[in-house]
Short mmCIF file of C-alpha atoms and ligand atoms in Angstrom, two decimals:
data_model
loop_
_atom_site.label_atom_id
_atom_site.label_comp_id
_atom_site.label_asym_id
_atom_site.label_seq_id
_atom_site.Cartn_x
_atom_site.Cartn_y
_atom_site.Cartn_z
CA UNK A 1 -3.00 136.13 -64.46
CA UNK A 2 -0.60 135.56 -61.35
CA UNK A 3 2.76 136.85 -61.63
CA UNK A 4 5.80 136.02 -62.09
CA UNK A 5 5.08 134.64 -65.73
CA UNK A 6 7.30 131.36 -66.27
CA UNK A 7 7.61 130.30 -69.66
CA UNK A 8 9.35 127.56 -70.70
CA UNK A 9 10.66 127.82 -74.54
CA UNK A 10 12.26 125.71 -76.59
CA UNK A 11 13.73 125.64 -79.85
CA UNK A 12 14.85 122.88 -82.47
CA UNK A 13 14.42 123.80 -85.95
CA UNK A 14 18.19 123.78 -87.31
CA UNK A 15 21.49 122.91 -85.58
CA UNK A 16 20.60 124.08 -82.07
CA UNK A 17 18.74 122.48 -78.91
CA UNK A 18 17.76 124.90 -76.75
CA UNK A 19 15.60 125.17 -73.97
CA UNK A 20 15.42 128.71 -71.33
CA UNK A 21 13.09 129.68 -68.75
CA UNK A 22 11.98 133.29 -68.85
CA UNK A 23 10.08 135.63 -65.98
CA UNK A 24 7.52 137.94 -67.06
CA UNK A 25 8.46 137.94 -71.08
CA UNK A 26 12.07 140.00 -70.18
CA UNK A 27 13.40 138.31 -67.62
CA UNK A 28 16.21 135.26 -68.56
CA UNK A 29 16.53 132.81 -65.61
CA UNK A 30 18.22 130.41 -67.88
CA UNK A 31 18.82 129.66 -71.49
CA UNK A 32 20.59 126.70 -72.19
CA UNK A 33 22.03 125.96 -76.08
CA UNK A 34 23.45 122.77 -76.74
CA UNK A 35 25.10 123.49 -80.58
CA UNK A 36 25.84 120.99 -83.05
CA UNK A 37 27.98 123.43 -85.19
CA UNK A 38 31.17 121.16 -84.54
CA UNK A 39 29.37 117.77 -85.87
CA UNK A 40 27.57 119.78 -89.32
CA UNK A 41 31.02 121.73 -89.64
CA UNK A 42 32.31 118.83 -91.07
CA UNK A 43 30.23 118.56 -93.89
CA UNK A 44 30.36 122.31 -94.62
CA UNK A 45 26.62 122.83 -93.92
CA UNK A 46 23.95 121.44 -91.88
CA UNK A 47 22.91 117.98 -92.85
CA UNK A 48 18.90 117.66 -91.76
CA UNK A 49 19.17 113.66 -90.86
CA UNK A 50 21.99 114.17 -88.73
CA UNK A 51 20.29 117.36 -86.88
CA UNK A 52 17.30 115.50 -86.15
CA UNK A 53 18.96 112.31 -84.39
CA UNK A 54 21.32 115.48 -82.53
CA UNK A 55 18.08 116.96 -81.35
CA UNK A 56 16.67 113.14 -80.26
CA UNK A 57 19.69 113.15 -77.53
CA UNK A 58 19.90 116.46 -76.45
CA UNK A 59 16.42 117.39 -75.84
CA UNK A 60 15.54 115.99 -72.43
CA UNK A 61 19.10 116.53 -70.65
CA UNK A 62 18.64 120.40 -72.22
CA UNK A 63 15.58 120.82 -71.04
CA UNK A 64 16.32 119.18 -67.56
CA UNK A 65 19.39 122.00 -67.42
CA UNK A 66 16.95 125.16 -68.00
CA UNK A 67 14.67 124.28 -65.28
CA UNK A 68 17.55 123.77 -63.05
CA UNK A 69 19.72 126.70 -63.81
CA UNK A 70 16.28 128.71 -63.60
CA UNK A 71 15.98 126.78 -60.39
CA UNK A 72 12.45 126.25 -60.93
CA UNK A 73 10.23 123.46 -60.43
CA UNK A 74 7.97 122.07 -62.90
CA UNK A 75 5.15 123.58 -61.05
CA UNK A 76 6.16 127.48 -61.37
CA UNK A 77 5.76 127.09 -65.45
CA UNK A 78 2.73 128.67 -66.60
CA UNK A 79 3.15 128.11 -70.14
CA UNK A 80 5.12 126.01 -73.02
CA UNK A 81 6.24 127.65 -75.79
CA UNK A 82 7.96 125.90 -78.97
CA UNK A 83 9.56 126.82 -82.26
CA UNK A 84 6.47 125.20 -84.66
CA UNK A 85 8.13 126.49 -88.11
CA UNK A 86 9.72 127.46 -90.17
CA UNK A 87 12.54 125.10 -90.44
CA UNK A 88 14.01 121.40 -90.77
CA UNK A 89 10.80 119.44 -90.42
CA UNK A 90 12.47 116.92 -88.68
CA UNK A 91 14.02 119.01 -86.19
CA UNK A 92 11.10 120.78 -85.90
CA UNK A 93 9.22 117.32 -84.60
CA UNK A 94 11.03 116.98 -82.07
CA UNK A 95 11.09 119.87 -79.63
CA UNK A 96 7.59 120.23 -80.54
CA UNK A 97 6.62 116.95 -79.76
CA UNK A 98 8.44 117.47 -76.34
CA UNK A 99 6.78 120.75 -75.53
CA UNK A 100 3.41 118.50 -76.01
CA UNK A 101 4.37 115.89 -74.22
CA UNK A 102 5.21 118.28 -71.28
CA UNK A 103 1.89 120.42 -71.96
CA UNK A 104 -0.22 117.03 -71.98
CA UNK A 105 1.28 115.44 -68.60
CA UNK A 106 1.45 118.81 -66.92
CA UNK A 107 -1.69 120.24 -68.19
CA UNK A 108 0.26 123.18 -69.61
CA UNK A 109 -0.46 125.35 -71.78
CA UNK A 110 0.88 125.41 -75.34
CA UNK A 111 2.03 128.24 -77.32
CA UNK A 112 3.52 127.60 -80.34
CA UNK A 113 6.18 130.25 -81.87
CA UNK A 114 6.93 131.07 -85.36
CA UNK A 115 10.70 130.70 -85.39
CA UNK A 116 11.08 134.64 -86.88
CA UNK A 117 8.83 135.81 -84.52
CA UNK A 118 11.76 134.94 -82.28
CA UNK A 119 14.22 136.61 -83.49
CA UNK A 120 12.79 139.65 -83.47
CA UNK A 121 11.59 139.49 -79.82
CA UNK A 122 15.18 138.79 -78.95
CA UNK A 123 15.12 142.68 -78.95
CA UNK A 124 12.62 142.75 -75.64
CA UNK A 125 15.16 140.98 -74.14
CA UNK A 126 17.26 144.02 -73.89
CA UNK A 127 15.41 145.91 -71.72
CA UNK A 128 14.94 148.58 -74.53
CA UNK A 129 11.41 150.80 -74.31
CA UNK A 130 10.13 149.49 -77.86
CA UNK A 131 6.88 151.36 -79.28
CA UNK A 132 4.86 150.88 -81.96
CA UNK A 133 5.49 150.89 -84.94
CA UNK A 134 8.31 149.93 -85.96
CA UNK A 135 10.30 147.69 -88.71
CA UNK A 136 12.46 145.03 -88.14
CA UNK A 137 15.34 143.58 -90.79
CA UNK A 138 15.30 140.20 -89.62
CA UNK A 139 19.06 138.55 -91.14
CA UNK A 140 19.34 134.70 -90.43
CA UNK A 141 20.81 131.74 -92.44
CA UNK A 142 17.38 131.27 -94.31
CA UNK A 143 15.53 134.53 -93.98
CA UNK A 144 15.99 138.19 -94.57
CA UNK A 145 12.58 140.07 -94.29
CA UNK A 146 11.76 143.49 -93.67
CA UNK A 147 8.88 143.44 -91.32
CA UNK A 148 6.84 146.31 -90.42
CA UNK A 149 5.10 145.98 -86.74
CA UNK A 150 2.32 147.66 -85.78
CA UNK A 151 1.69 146.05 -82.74
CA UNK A 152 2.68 142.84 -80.84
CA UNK A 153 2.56 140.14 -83.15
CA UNK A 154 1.43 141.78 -85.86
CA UNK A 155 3.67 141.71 -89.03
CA UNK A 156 3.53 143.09 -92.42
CA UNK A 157 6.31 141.34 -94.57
CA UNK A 158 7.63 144.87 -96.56
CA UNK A 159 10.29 142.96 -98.66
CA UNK A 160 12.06 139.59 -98.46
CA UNK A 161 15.07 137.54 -100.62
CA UNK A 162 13.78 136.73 -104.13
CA UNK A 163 16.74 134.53 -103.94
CA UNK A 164 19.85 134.12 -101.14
CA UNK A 165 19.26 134.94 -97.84
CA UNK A 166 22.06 137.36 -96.35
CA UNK A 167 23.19 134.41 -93.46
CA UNK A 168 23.42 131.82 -96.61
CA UNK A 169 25.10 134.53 -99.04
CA UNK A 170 27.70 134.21 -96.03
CA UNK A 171 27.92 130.65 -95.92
CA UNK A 172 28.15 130.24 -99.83
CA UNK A 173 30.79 132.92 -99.84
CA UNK A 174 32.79 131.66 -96.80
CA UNK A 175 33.27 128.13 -98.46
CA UNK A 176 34.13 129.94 -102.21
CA UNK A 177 37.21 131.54 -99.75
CA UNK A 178 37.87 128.32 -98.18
CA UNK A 179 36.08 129.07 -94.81
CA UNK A 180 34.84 127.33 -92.28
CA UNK A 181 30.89 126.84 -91.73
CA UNK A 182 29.17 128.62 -90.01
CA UNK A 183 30.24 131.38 -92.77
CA UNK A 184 29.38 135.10 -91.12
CA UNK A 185 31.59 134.89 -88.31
CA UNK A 186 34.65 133.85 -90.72
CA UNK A 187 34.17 136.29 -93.23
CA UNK A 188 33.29 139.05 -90.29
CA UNK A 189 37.12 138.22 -88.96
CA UNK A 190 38.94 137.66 -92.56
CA UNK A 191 37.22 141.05 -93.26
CA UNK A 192 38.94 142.86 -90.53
CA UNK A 193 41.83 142.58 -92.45
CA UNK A 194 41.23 143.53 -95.89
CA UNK A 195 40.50 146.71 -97.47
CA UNK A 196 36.96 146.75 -99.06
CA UNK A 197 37.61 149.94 -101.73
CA UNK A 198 40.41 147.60 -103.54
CA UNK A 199 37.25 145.80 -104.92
CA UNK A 200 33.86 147.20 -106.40
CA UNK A 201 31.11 144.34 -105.70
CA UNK A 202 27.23 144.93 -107.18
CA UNK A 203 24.63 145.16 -105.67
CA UNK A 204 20.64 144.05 -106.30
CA UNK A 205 18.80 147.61 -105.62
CA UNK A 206 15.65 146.33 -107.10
CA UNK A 207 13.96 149.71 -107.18
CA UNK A 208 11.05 150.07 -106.07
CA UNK A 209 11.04 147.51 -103.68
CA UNK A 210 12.41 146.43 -100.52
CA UNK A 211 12.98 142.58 -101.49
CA UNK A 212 16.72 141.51 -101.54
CA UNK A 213 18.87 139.11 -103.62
CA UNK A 214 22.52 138.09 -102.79
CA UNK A 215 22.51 135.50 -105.47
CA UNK A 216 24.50 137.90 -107.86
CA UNK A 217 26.70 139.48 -105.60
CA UNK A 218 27.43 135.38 -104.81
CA UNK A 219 28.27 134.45 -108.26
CA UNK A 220 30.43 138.12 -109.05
CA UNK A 221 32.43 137.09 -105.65
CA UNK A 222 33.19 133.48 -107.40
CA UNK A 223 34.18 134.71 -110.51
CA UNK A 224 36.80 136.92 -108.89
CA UNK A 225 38.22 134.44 -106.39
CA UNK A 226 38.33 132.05 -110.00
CA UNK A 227 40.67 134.82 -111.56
CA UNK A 228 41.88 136.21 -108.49
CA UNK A 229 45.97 135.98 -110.07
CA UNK A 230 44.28 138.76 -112.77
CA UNK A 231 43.71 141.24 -109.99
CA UNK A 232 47.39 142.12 -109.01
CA UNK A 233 47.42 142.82 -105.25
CA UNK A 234 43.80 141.92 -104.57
CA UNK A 235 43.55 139.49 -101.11
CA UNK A 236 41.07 136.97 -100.35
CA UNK A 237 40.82 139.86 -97.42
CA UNK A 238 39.94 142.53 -99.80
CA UNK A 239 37.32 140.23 -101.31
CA UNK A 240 36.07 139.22 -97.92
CA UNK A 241 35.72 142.47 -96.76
CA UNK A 242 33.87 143.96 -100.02
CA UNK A 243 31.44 141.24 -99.97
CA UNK A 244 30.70 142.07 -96.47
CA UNK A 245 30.21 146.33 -97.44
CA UNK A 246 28.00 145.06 -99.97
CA UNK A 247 25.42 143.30 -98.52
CA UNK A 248 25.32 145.42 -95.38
CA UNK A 249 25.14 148.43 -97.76
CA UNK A 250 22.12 147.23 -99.20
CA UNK A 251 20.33 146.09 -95.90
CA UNK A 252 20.63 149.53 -94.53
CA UNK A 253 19.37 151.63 -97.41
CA UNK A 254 16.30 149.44 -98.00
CA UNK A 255 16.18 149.40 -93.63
CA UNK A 256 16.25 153.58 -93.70
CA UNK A 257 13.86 153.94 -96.60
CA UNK A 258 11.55 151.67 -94.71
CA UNK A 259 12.14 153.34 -91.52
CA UNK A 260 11.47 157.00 -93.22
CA UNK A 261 8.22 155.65 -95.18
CA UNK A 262 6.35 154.36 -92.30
CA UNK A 263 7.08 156.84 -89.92
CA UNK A 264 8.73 154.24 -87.16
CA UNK A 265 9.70 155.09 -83.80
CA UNK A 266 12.47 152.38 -83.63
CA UNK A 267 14.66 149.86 -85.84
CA UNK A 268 15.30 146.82 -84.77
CA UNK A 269 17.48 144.19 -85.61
CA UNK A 270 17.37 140.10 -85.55
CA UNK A 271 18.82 137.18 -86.79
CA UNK A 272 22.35 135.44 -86.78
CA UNK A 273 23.50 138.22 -88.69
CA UNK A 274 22.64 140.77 -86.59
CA UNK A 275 26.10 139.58 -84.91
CA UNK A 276 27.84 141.17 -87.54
CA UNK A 277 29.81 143.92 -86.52
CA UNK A 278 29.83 146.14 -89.74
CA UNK A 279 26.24 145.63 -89.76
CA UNK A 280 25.31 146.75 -86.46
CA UNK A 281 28.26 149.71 -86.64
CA UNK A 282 26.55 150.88 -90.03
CA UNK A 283 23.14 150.89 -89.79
CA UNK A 284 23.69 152.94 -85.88
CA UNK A 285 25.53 155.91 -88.26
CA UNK A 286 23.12 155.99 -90.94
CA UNK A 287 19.70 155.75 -89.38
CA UNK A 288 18.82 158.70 -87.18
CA UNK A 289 15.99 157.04 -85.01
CA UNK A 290 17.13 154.27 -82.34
CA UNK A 291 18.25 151.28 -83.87
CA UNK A 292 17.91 148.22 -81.04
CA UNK A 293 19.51 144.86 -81.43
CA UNK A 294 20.35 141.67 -78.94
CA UNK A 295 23.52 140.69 -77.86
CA UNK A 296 25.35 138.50 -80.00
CA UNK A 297 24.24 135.78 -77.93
CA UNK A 298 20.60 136.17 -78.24
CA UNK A 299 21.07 136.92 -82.16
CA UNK A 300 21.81 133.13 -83.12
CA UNK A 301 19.00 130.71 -82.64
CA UNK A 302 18.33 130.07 -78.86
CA UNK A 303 15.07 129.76 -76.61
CA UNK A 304 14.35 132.61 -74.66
CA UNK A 305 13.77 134.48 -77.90
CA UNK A 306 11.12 131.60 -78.38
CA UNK A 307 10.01 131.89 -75.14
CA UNK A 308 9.81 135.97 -74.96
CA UNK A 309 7.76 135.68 -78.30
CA UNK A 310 5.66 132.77 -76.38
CA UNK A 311 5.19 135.34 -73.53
CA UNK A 312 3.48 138.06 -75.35
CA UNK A 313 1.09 135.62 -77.39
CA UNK A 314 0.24 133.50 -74.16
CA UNK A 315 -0.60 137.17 -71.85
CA UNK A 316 -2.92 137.96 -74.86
CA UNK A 317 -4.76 134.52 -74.67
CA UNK A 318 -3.37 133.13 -77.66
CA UNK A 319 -3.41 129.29 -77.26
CA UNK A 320 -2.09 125.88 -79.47
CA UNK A 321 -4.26 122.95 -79.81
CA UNK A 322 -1.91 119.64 -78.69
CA UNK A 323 -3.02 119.09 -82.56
CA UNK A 324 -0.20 121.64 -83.53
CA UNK A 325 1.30 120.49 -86.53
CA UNK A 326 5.26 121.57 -87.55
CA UNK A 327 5.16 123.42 -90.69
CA UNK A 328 8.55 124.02 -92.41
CA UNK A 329 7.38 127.10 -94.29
CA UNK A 330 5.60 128.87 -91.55
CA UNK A 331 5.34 132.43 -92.64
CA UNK A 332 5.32 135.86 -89.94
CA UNK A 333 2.27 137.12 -91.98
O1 KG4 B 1 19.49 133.01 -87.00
P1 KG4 B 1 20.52 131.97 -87.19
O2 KG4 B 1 21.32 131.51 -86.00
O3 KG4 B 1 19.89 130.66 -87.80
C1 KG4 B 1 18.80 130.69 -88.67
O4 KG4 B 1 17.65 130.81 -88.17
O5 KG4 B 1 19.08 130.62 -89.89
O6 KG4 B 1 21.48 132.51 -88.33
C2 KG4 B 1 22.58 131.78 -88.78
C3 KG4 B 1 23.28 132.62 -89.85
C4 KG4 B 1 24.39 131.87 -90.56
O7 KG4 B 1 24.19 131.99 -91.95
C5 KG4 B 1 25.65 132.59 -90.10
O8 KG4 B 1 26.67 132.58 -91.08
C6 KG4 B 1 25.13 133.99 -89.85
O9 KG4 B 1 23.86 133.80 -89.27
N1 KG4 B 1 25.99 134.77 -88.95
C7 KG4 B 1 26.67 135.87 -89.32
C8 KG4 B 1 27.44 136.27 -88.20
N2 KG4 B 1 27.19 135.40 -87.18
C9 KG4 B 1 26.30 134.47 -87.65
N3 KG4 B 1 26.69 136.54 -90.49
C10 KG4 B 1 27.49 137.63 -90.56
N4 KG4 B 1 28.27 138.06 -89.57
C11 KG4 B 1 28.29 137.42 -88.37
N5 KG4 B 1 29.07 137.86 -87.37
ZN1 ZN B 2 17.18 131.49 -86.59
#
């Protein structure tokens, strides 16, 4: 294989269009993320329909911008890599129906990506030394596994949400307080200003296990904010902030206990909620081993995670038929 490695990767499967260029599976030469967070925002959640036709416009003019910022021509890609599942079917069609497009008139090879698989090579894009094995709490707005990797991409799913995933505990919680969408940033800043010992939120252990379930926690948060008047002195704040202690309490012990049982050499970190400050801040004290995570920028859905996951399976001959199908409920394992 010659190098530089050029992928291409792109990535369509909720609310952002995103296209980046990577050098030899570390390197970001460009990674371009046209958001439609402003157009959903108004309907307090993403709307599929909508997110499709968004995808329809910006797909060409983002992937135009990659190549150029990357100032590369078409000719130094060695491989295209797209987001194939999970996700909105409909968004999912169309950045992988570019990517095949591209892979068919450029005789390219295809890679397709599992969307997760993603976010947890985000962390390779920190320049971090990452060995094997290690576990991963992936945190997004529809997923929060525990993933044990023993090598590259090979996952065993640990635990995952019997209900809630932490990203849509956010979102659900953000609009009981009269937040904007997306939720986790909104709470993470509300937060800062409350006290989280004025309220004592439960939380799902589910001994025994390392799946997770926010749906409780969800409901004890709305029956407060109902009878909030009852709880002299309490602050939508307080509750903000004691919601946020509780589900990050939760992802860290299960994270540790994972981390001591298999013996890891690392943690890492993915997912939009991987931005979250407490999290991060947390889960650095408590677990003694290096805990790795990407910038905040690389922790919400973009490309060159897709295309640093792409990178690993294409140097390891791992190659999509053009027959590649989207599949909404693509699982890691
Ligand atoms: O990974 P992501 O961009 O999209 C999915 O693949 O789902 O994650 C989006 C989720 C949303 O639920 C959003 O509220 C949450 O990540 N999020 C946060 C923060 N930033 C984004 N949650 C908590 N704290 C944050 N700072
Ligand atoms: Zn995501």
């Amino acid at each position: 294989m010659t190098s530089p490695v050029h992928v291409l990767g792109i990535e369509t499967s909720c609310d952002e269009t995103s296209a980046a260029v990577i050098r030899d599976g570390r390197q970001i030469l460009s990674n371009v993320v046209a958001s439609q967070v402003d157009i959903h925002e108004a309907f307090g959640g993403v709307v599929p329909e909508v997110a499709s036709r968004q995808h329809v416009l910006a797909i060409i003019p983002t992937i135009q911008r990659a190549l150029a910022l990357a100032n590369v021509r078409w000719e130094d890609i060695d491989c295209v890599a797209p987001t194939y599942g999970p996700g909105l079917i409909g968004a999912l069609l169309v950045g992988l129906n570019a990517a095949k497009g591209i892979a068919f008139a450029r005789n390219l090879p295809l890679v397709g990506v599992n969307h997760l698989e993603g976010h947890i090579y985000a962390n390779w894009l920190t320049g971090a030394h990452i060995d094997f094995p290690t576990v991963c709490l992936i945190v997004s707005g529809a997923h929060s596994d525990l993933v044990l990797m023993t090598d590259h991409n090979t996952y065993r799913i640990l635990g995952r949400t019997l209900d809630d995933a932490a990203g849509e505990a956010f979102d659900k919680v953000a609009r009981i307080l009269g937040l904007g969408y997306p939720g986790g940033p909104a709470i993470q800043k509300l937060a800062q200003q409350g006290d989280p010992s004025k309220l004592r939120l439960p939380r799902a252990w589910l001994e025994g296990t390392y799946d997770f379930s926010f749906s409780g926690l969800k409901t004890a948060v709305l029956r407060v904010v109902e009878g909030l008047e009852s709880y002299p002195g309490l602050t939508r704040a307080d509750v903000a902030a004691s919601f946020q202690e509780s589900v990050v309490d939760v992802l860290v012990t299960k994270t540790k206990r994972a981390a001591e049982e298999f013996g890891v050499r690392q943690v890492l970190l993915a997912g939009g909620v991987a931005a979250n400050a407490l999290l991060r801040a947390e889960i650095s004290q408590r677990i003694e081993l290096p805990v790795i995570y990407p910038p905040i920028s690389l922790c919400t859905d973009n490309a060159a995670m897709i295309a640093a996951a792409g990178y690993y399976r294409f140097v390891r001959g791992y190659r999509s038929e053009l027959s590649l199908d989207a599949r909404s409920n693509l699982s890691l394992d």
